Amino acid sequence: MSSDSSATAADGGEQAVSAAGTSAGPSPAYDKQKEKARVSRTSLILWHAHQNDAAAVRKLLEEDPSLVHARDYDKRTPLHVASLHGWTDVVNCLLEFGADVNAQDRWKNTPLADAEGARKQKMIELLKSHGGLSYGQNGSHFEPKPVQPPIPKKCDWEIEPAELDFSNAAMIGKGSFGEIVKAYWRGTPVAVKRILPSLSDDRLVIQDFRHEVDLLVKLRHPNIVQFLGAVTERKPLMLITEYLRGGDLHQYLKEKGGLTPATAVNFALDIARGMTYLHNEPNVIIHRDLKPRNVLLVNSSADHLKVGDFGLSKLIKVQNSHDVYKMTGETGSYRYMAPEVFKHRKYDKKVDVFSFAMILYE
């Protein structure tokens, strides 16, 4: 639903209630319509802030100034989004409409903290000139030793199946254990991994599913696909993550062929940042299935990459960065698999480095 049609729907609902002249208050249908319009506008302003569309952001704010305080599922405001990418025109517009320069997201990060983490110097200076303070993680997801975000309580991420809208679902991928589809959650496009109904009672499948949920809930990084929630108390079991419009790196390389040196370097840096975050002590995460199909493009412009699909990942608490982990399972794809894994020998996080090198070679 567009912002204009959302406004028309909301106005029409108000006129209908007024004409009825009842003291019973708005009907449930009206409340639902109004909430849908609000969610649509929230998604729009966050999207336009991400796309550096200052004109569209201004238009939305002129229609509804309260949108300057809109928040996404991680309590990030449009100012957080624009600051992270260094979009000064959008930030100036938001500040003009009274955006809280020190708003904190779910992990207590301010817009300035995000700008510092992304090393956006002009943005840092702009936010500081408006009283911006740096606290929270202080952009530590870009640092060698990031502070782990607090693990949300189960109630924070358990999603009611009724909140997921599959009316216009689109298939993203399918495997032997389940399928991944594009759906909508509270008006936001999301990727939903659904376990096949025939496997919903399989003990090993359920164990692997819960392992992936337990792993993802601990992660938050700009180059890691963001976990949003899961359905664990109903069937089918479902895992919900952000939806990335650009598809995967495998398909991109297939369509585009060779990359320019600048693009190749940027892609490599994005993957390296995400993997460095996963490999940080004391909670080392070995991906074990790093390959182009599991590296996703944020949008069709291929501005950034994110590492995803942690179904085969392993969380290890280590005492020493040179520890060798006693895991001899053969996992992942042969083409990107390190020799020690292929030969069923002991291995450590260096197997991900090998896979990373194979991606660079390709």
PDB file of N, CA and C in Angstrom, residues 16-96:
ATOM      1  N   ALA A  16     -16.019   7.619   8.331  1.00  0.00           N
ATOM      2  CA  ALA A  16     -17.082   6.641   8.529  1.00  0.00           C
ATOM      3  C   ALA A  16     -17.476   6.564   9.991  1.00  0.00           C
ATOM      4  N   VAL A  17     -16.480   6.600  10.881  1.00  0.00           N
ATOM      5  CA  VAL A  17     -16.774   6.538  12.308  1.00  0.00           C
ATOM      6  C   VAL A  17     -17.514   7.786  12.747  1.00  0.00           C
ATOM      7  N   SER A  18     -17.076   8.957  12.237  1.00  0.00           N
ATOM      8  CA  SER A  18     -17.712  10.217  12.598  1.00  0.00           C
ATOM      9  C   SER A  18     -19.159  10.244  12.143  1.00  0.00           C
ATOM     10  N   ALA A  19     -19.415   9.754  10.907  1.00  0.00           N
ATOM     11  CA  ALA A  19     -20.767   9.781  10.361  1.00  0.00           C
ATOM     12  C   ALA A  19     -21.691   8.863  11.140  1.00  0.00           C
ATOM     13  N   ALA A  20     -21.148   7.800  11.699  1.00  0.00           N
ATOM     14  CA  ALA A  20     -21.980   6.866  12.444  1.00  0.00           C
ATOM     15  C   ALA A  20     -22.510   7.490  13.714  1.00  0.00           C
ATOM     16  N   GLY A  21     -21.719   8.428  14.270  1.00  0.00           N
ATOM     17  CA  GLY A  21     -22.164   9.143  15.453  1.00  0.00           C
ATOM     18  C   GLY A  21     -22.334   8.247  16.653  1.00  0.00           C
ATOM     19  N   THR A  22     -21.604   7.166  16.719  1.00  0.00           N
ATOM     20  CA  THR A  22     -21.743   6.249  17.844  1.00  0.00           C
ATOM     21  C   THR A  22     -20.736   6.557  18.925  1.00  0.00           C
ATOM     22  N   SER A  23     -21.085   6.295  20.150  1.00  0.00           N
ATOM     23  CA  SER A  23     -20.199   6.540  21.282  1.00  0.00           C
ATOM     24  C   SER A  23     -19.398   5.293  21.621  1.00  0.00           C
ATOM     25  N   ALA A  24     -19.595   4.247  20.823  1.00  0.00           N
ATOM     26  CA  ALA A  24     -18.917   2.985  21.115  1.00  0.00           C
ATOM     27  C   ALA A  24     -17.449   3.016  20.726  1.00  0.00           C
ATOM     28  N   GLY A  25     -17.001   4.071  19.999  1.00  0.00           N
ATOM     29  CA  GLY A  25     -15.612   4.172  19.597  1.00  0.00           C
ATOM     30  C   GLY A  25     -15.369   3.477  18.273  1.00  0.00           C
ATOM     31  N   PRO A  26     -14.126   3.551  17.759  1.00  0.00           N
ATOM     32  CA  PRO A  26     -13.793   2.957  16.468  1.00  0.00           C
ATOM     33  C   PRO A  26     -14.026   1.450  16.470  1.00  0.00           C
ATOM     34  N   SER A  27     -14.431   0.939  15.310  1.00  0.00           N
ATOM     35  CA  SER A  27     -14.663  -0.496  15.172  1.00  0.00           C
ATOM     36  C   SER A  27     -13.333  -1.229  15.072  1.00  0.00           C
ATOM     37  N   PRO A  28     -13.308  -2.537  15.361  1.00  0.00           N
ATOM     38  CA  PRO A  28     -12.075  -3.317  15.215  1.00  0.00           C
ATOM     39  C   PRO A  28     -11.514  -3.249  13.797  1.00  0.00           C
ATOM     40  N   ALA A  29     -12.412  -3.211  12.796  1.00  0.00           N
ATOM     41  CA  ALA A  29     -11.960  -3.135  11.402  1.00  0.00           C
ATOM     42  C   ALA A  29     -11.226  -1.824  11.147  1.00  0.00           C
ATOM     43  N   TYR A  30     -11.755  -0.737  11.733  1.00  0.00           N
ATOM     44  CA  TYR A  30     -11.108   0.567  11.570  1.00  0.00           C
ATOM     45  C   TYR A  30      -9.735   0.567  12.240  1.00  0.00           C
ATOM     46  N   ASP A  31      -9.664   0.001  13.461  1.00  0.00           N
ATOM     47  CA  ASP A  31      -8.390  -0.056  14.173  1.00  0.00           C
ATOM     48  C   ASP A  31      -7.351  -0.830  13.366  1.00  0.00           C
ATOM     49  N   LYS A  32      -7.779  -1.938  12.766  1.00  0.00           N
ATOM     50  CA  LYS A  32      -6.868  -2.755  11.969  1.00  0.00           C
ATOM     51  C   LYS A  32      -6.401  -2.002  10.734  1.00  0.00           C
ATOM     52  N   GLN A  33      -7.316  -1.267  10.113  1.00  0.00           N
ATOM     53  CA  GLN A  33      -6.984  -0.488   8.916  1.00  0.00           C
ATOM     54  C   GLN A  33      -6.003   0.632   9.262  1.00  0.00           C
ATOM     55  N   LYS A  34      -6.252   1.281  10.386  1.00  0.00           N
ATOM     56  CA  LYS A  34      -5.384   2.378  10.810  1.00  0.00           C
ATOM     57  C   LYS A  34      -3.983   1.872  11.141  1.00  0.00           C
ATOM     58  N   GLU A  35      -3.906   0.714  11.811  1.00  0.00           N
ATOM     59  CA  GLU A  35      -2.617   0.129  12.156  1.00  0.00           C
ATOM     60  C   GLU A  35      -1.851  -0.276  10.896  1.00  0.00           C
ATOM     61  N   LYS A  36      -2.557  -0.812   9.907  1.00  0.00           N
ATOM     62  CA  LYS A  36      -1.915  -1.207   8.656  1.00  0.00           C
ATOM     63  C   LYS A  36      -1.338   0.010   7.937  1.00  0.00           C
ATOM     64  N   ALA A  37      -2.071   1.127   7.969  1.00  0.00           N
ATOM     65  CA  ALA A  37      -1.584   2.354   7.339  1.00  0.00           C
ATOM     66  C   ALA A  37      -0.344   2.869   8.057  1.00  0.00           C
ATOM     67  N   ARG A  38      -0.354   2.782   9.397  1.00  0.00           N
ATOM     68  CA  ARG A  38       0.793   3.254  10.175  1.00  0.00           C
ATOM     69  C   ARG A  38       2.034   2.418   9.873  1.00  0.00           C
ATOM     70  N   VAL A  39       1.873   1.101   9.838  1.00  0.00           N
ATOM     71  CA  VAL A  39       2.996   0.212   9.557  1.00  0.00           C
ATOM     72  C   VAL A  39       3.542   0.462   8.156  1.00  0.00           C
ATOM     73  N   SER A  40       2.647   0.696   7.198  1.00  0.00           N
ATOM     74  CA  SER A  40       3.066   0.960   5.829  1.00  0.00           C
ATOM     75  C   SER A  40       3.915   2.224   5.750  1.00  0.00           C
ATOM     76  N   ARG A  41       3.495   3.272   6.447  1.00  0.00           N
ATOM     77  CA  ARG A  41       4.240   4.530   6.421  1.00  0.00           C
ATOM     78  C   ARG A  41       5.579   4.397   7.147  1.00  0.00           C
ATOM     79  N   THR A  42       5.594   3.624   8.226  1.00  0.00           N
ATOM     80  CA  THR A  42       6.849   3.387   8.938  1.00  0.00           C
ATOM     81  C   THR A  42       7.852   2.689   8.028  1.00  0.00           C
ATOM     82  N   SER A  43       7.399   1.665   7.323  1.00  0.00           N
ATOM     83  CA  SER A  43       8.273   0.948   6.392  1.00  0.00           C
ATOM     84  C   SER A  43       8.776   1.869   5.288  1.00  0.00           C
ATOM     85  N   LEU A  44       7.905   2.746   4.803  1.00  0.00           N
ATOM     86  CA  LEU A  44       8.279   3.656   3.718  1.00  0.00           C
ATOM     87  C   LEU A  44       9.380   4.624   4.130  1.00  0.00           C
ATOM     88  N   ILE A  45       9.235   5.242   5.303  1.00  0.00           N
ATOM     89  CA  ILE A  45      10.232   6.250   5.680  1.00  0.00           C
ATOM     90  C   ILE A  45      11.579   5.597   5.979  1.00  0.00           C
ATOM     91  N   LEU A  46      11.566   4.407   6.564  1.00  0.00           N
ATOM     92  CA  LEU A  46      12.817   3.698   6.813  1.00  0.00           C
ATOM     93  C   LEU A  46      13.471   3.284   5.495  1.00  0.00           C
ATOM     94  N   TRP A  47      12.656   2.869   4.543  1.00  0.00           N
ATOM     95  CA  TRP A  47      13.179   2.477   3.231  1.00  0.00           C
ATOM     96  C   TRP A  47      13.773   3.674   2.504  1.00  0.00           C
ATOM     97  N   HIS A  48      13.066   4.794   2.490  1.00  0.00           N
ATOM     98  CA  HIS A  48      13.576   5.978   1.798  1.00  0.00           C
ATOM     99  C   HIS A  48      14.825   6.531   2.488  1.00  0.00           C
ATOM    100  N   ALA A  49      14.890   6.405   3.804  1.00  0.00           N
ATOM    101  CA  ALA A  49      16.093   6.836   4.522  1.00  0.00           C
ATOM    102  C   ALA A  49      17.279   5.965   4.118  1.00  0.00           C
ATOM    103  N   HIS A  50      17.040   4.686   3.940  1.00  0.00           N
ATOM    104  CA  HIS A  50      18.093   3.761   3.515  1.00  0.00           C
ATOM    105  C   HIS A  50      18.538   4.041   2.086  1.00  0.00           C
ATOM    106  N   GLN A  51      17.597   4.465   1.232  1.00  0.00           N
ATOM    107  CA  GLN A  51      17.893   4.694  -0.185  1.00  0.00           C
ATOM    108  C   GLN A  51      18.411   6.102  -0.479  1.00  0.00           C
ATOM    109  N   ASN A  52      18.615   6.908   0.552  1.00  0.00           N
ATOM    110  CA  ASN A  52      19.117   8.280   0.389  1.00  0.00           C
ATOM    111  C   ASN A  52      18.168   9.148  -0.433  1.00  0.00           C
ATOM    112  N   ASP A  53      16.871   8.948  -0.232  1.00  0.00           N
ATOM    113  CA  ASP A  53      15.852   9.716  -0.951  1.00  0.00           C
ATOM    114  C   ASP A  53      15.297  10.793  -0.019  1.00  0.00           C
ATOM    115  N   ALA A  54      16.022  11.902   0.081  1.00  0.00           N
ATOM    116  CA  ALA A  54      15.641  12.969   1.004  1.00  0.00           C
ATOM    117  C   ALA A  54      14.297  13.592   0.636  1.00  0.00           C
ATOM    118  N   ALA A  55      14.002  13.695  -0.654  1.00  0.00           N
ATOM    119  CA  ALA A  55      12.734  14.294  -1.091  1.00  0.00           C
ATOM    120  C   ALA A  55      11.550  13.452  -0.623  1.00  0.00           C
ATOM    121  N   ALA A  56      11.662  12.138  -0.756  1.00  0.00           N
ATOM    122  CA  ALA A  56      10.578  11.249  -0.321  1.00  0.00           C
ATOM    123  C   ALA A  56      10.421  11.279   1.192  1.00  0.00           C
ATOM    124  N   VAL A  57      11.540  11.352   1.911  1.00  0.00           N
ATOM    125  CA  VAL A  57      11.492  11.440   3.376  1.00  0.00           C
ATOM    126  C   VAL A  57      10.789  12.724   3.797  1.00  0.00           C
ATOM    127  N   ARG A  58      11.138  13.824   3.147  1.00  0.00           N
ATOM    128  CA  ARG A  58      10.517  15.113   3.480  1.00  0.00           C
ATOM    129  C   ARG A  58       9.010  15.086   3.212  1.00  0.00           C
ATOM    130  N   LYS A  59       8.607  14.510   2.099  1.00  0.00           N
ATOM    131  CA  LYS A  59       7.182  14.438   1.761  1.00  0.00           C
ATOM    132  C   LYS A  59       6.404  13.669   2.834  1.00  0.00           C
ATOM    133  N   LEU A  60       6.961  12.545   3.275  1.00  0.00           N
ATOM    134  CA  LEU A  60       6.300  11.752   4.309  1.00  0.00           C
ATOM    135  C   LEU A  60       6.206  12.519   5.622  1.00  0.00           C
ATOM    136  N   LEU A  61       7.256  13.240   5.970  1.00  0.00           N
ATOM    137  CA  LEU A  61       7.265  13.995   7.225  1.00  0.00           C
ATOM    138  C   LEU A  61       6.312  15.181   7.180  1.00  0.00           C
ATOM    139  N   GLU A  62       6.168  15.789   6.017  1.00  0.00           N
ATOM    140  CA  GLU A  62       5.211  16.892   5.882  1.00  0.00           C
ATOM    141  C   GLU A  62       3.783  16.393   6.062  1.00  0.00           C
ATOM    142  N   GLU A  63       3.532  15.156   5.618  1.00  0.00           N
ATOM    143  CA  GLU A  63       2.205  14.562   5.776  1.00  0.00           C
ATOM    144  C   GLU A  63       1.967  14.076   7.203  1.00  0.00           C
ATOM    145  N   ASP A  64       3.025  13.565   7.824  1.00  0.00           N
ATOM    146  CA  ASP A  64       2.907  13.028   9.183  1.00  0.00           C
ATOM    147  C   ASP A  64       4.232  13.222   9.921  1.00  0.00           C
ATOM    148  N   PRO A  65       4.400  14.358  10.626  1.00  0.00           N
ATOM    149  CA  PRO A  65       5.656  14.662  11.323  1.00  0.00           C
ATOM    150  C   PRO A  65       6.061  13.615  12.361  1.00  0.00           C
ATOM    151  N   SER A  66       5.098  12.855  12.882  1.00  0.00           N
ATOM    152  CA  SER A  66       5.426  11.863  13.915  1.00  0.00           C
ATOM    153  C   SER A  66       6.297  10.733  13.368  1.00  0.00           C
ATOM    154  N   LEU A  67       6.354  10.590  12.041  1.00  0.00           N
ATOM    155  CA  LEU A  67       7.163   9.531  11.440  1.00  0.00           C
ATOM    156  C   LEU A  67       8.656   9.728  11.683  1.00  0.00           C
ATOM    157  N   VAL A  68       9.048  10.925  12.103  1.00  0.00           N
ATOM    158  CA  VAL A  68      10.459  11.166  12.390  1.00  0.00           C
ATOM    159  C   VAL A  68      10.918  10.292  13.554  1.00  0.00           C
ATOM    160  N   HIS A  69       9.956   9.823  14.367  1.00  0.00           N
ATOM    161  CA  HIS A  69      10.278   8.964  15.511  1.00  0.00           C
ATOM    162  C   HIS A  69       9.934   7.499  15.242  1.00  0.00           C
ATOM    163  N   ALA A  70       9.655   7.146  13.980  1.00  0.00           N
ATOM    164  CA  ALA A  70       9.309   5.765  13.631  1.00  0.00           C
ATOM    165  C   ALA A  70      10.467   4.831  13.978  1.00  0.00           C
ATOM    166  N   ARG A  71      10.141   3.585  14.298  1.00  0.00           N
ATOM    167  CA  ARG A  71      11.175   2.605  14.654  1.00  0.00           C
ATOM    168  C   ARG A  71      10.881   1.265  13.993  1.00  0.00           C
ATOM    169  N   ASP A  72      11.963   0.557  13.649  1.00  0.00           N
ATOM    170  CA  ASP A  72      11.797  -0.769  13.058  1.00  0.00           C
ATOM    171  C   ASP A  72      11.819  -1.831  14.146  1.00  0.00           C
ATOM    172  N   TYR A  73      11.957  -3.097  13.740  1.00  0.00           N
ATOM    173  CA  TYR A  73      11.917  -4.203  14.697  1.00  0.00           C
ATOM    174  C   TYR A  73      13.087  -4.181  15.670  1.00  0.00           C
ATOM    175  N   ASP A  74      14.159  -3.464  15.367  1.00  0.00           N
ATOM    176  CA  ASP A  74      15.289  -3.328  16.283  1.00  0.00           C
ATOM    177  C   ASP A  74      15.313  -1.953  16.947  1.00  0.00           C
ATOM    178  N   LYS A  75      14.177  -1.254  16.892  1.00  0.00           N
ATOM    179  CA  LYS A  75      14.023   0.074  17.488  1.00  0.00           C
ATOM    180  C   LYS A  75      14.963   1.096  16.862  1.00  0.00           C
ATOM    181  N   ARG A  76      15.330   0.867  15.611  1.00  0.00           N
ATOM    182  CA  ARG A  76      16.179   1.809  14.893  1.00  0.00           C
ATOM    183  C   ARG A  76      15.304   2.847  14.203  1.00  0.00           C
ATOM    184  N   THR A  77      15.676   4.102  14.339  1.00  0.00           N
ATOM    185  CA  THR A  77      14.935   5.201  13.741  1.00  0.00           C
ATOM    186  C   THR A  77      15.467   5.481  12.334  1.00  0.00           C
ATOM    187  N   PRO A  78      14.745   6.288  11.546  1.00  0.00           N
ATOM    188  CA  PRO A  78      15.281   6.683  10.240  1.00  0.00           C
ATOM    189  C   PRO A  78      16.649   7.360  10.367  1.00  0.00           C
ATOM    190  N   LEU A  79      16.871   8.057  11.496  1.00  0.00           N
ATOM    191  CA  LEU A  79      18.158   8.725  11.704  1.00  0.00           C
ATOM    192  C   LEU A  79      19.280   7.698  11.867  1.00  0.00           C
ATOM    193  N   HIS A  80      19.014   6.592  12.549  1.00  0.00           N
ATOM    194  CA  HIS A  80      20.005   5.517  12.656  1.00  0.00           C
ATOM    195  C   HIS A  80      20.385   5.009  11.265  1.00  0.00           C
ATOM    196  N   VAL A  81      19.365   4.743  10.456  1.00  0.00           N
ATOM    197  CA  VAL A  81      19.578   4.155   9.129  1.00  0.00           C
ATOM    198  C   VAL A  81      20.401   5.087   8.243  1.00  0.00           C
ATOM    199  N   ALA A  82      20.014   6.358   8.193  1.00  0.00           N
ATOM    200  CA  ALA A  82      20.712   7.317   7.335  1.00  0.00           C
ATOM    201  C   ALA A  82      22.126   7.602   7.838  1.00  0.00           C
ATOM    202  N   SER A  83      22.303   7.637   9.160  1.00  0.00           N
ATOM    203  CA  SER A  83      23.620   7.923   9.735  1.00  0.00           C
ATOM    204  C   SER A  83      24.614   6.816   9.421  1.00  0.00           C
ATOM    205  N   LEU A  84      24.159   5.575   9.474  1.00  0.00           N
ATOM    206  CA  LEU A  84      25.034   4.438   9.197  1.00  0.00           C
ATOM    207  C   LEU A  84      25.602   4.511   7.783  1.00  0.00           C
ATOM    208  N   HIS A  85      24.785   4.978   6.839  1.00  0.00           N
ATOM    209  CA  HIS A  85      25.216   5.029   5.438  1.00  0.00           C
ATOM    210  C   HIS A  85      25.843   6.374   5.055  1.00  0.00           C
ATOM    211  N   GLY A  86      25.775   7.348   5.959  1.00  0.00           N
ATOM    212  CA  GLY A  86      26.391   8.642   5.677  1.00  0.00           C
ATOM    213  C   GLY A  86      25.576   9.546   4.778  1.00  0.00           C
ATOM    214  N   TRP A  87      24.241   9.394   4.778  1.00  0.00           N
ATOM    215  CA  TRP A  87      23.378  10.205   3.917  1.00  0.00           C
ATOM    216  C   TRP A  87      23.070  11.546   4.590  1.00  0.00           C
ATOM    217  N   THR A  88      23.888  12.550   4.322  1.00  0.00           N
ATOM    218  CA  THR A  88      23.769  13.833   5.017  1.00  0.00           C
ATOM    219  C   THR A  88      22.479  14.584   4.685  1.00  0.00           C
ATOM    220  N   ASP A  89      22.023  14.530   3.449  1.00  0.00           N
ATOM    221  CA  ASP A  89      20.787  15.237   3.084  1.00  0.00           C
ATOM    222  C   ASP A  89      19.591  14.678   3.849  1.00  0.00           C
ATOM    223  N   VAL A  90      19.530  13.368   3.955  1.00  0.00           N
ATOM    224  CA  VAL A  90      18.432  12.736   4.692  1.00  0.00           C
ATOM    225  C   VAL A  90      18.522  13.090   6.169  1.00  0.00           C
ATOM    226  N   VAL A  91      19.720  13.040   6.728  1.00  0.00           N
ATOM    227  CA  VAL A  91      19.903  13.351   8.150  1.00  0.00           C
ATOM    228  C   VAL A  91      19.531  14.796   8.441  1.00  0.00           C
ATOM    229  N   ASN A  92      19.933  15.722   7.586  1.00  0.00           N
ATOM    230  CA  ASN A  92      19.570  17.130   7.789  1.00  0.00           C
ATOM    231  C   ASN A  92      18.059  17.314   7.781  1.00  0.00           C
ATOM    232  N   CYS A  93      17.388  16.612   6.890  1.00  0.00           N
ATOM    233  CA  CYS A  93      15.932  16.681   6.817  1.00  0.00           C
ATOM    234  C   CYS A  93      15.302  16.149   8.100  1.00  0.00           C
ATOM    235  N   LEU A  94      15.779  15.010   8.582  1.00  0.00           N
ATOM    236  CA  LEU A  94      15.240  14.404   9.799  1.00  0.00           C
ATOM    237  C   LEU A  94      15.467  15.298  11.013  1.00  0.00           C
ATOM    238  N   LEU A  95      16.654  15.884  11.098  1.00  0.00           N
ATOM    239  CA  LEU A  95      16.952  16.783  12.216  1.00  0.00           C
ATOM    240  C   LEU A  95      16.073  18.027  12.164  1.00  0.00           C
ATOM    241  N   GLU A  96      15.806  18.503  10.966  1.00  0.00           N
ATOM    242  CA  GLU A  96      14.928  19.665  10.783  1.00  0.00           C
ATOM    243  C   GLU A  96      13.531  19.395  11.340  1.00  0.00           C
TER     244      GLU A  96
END
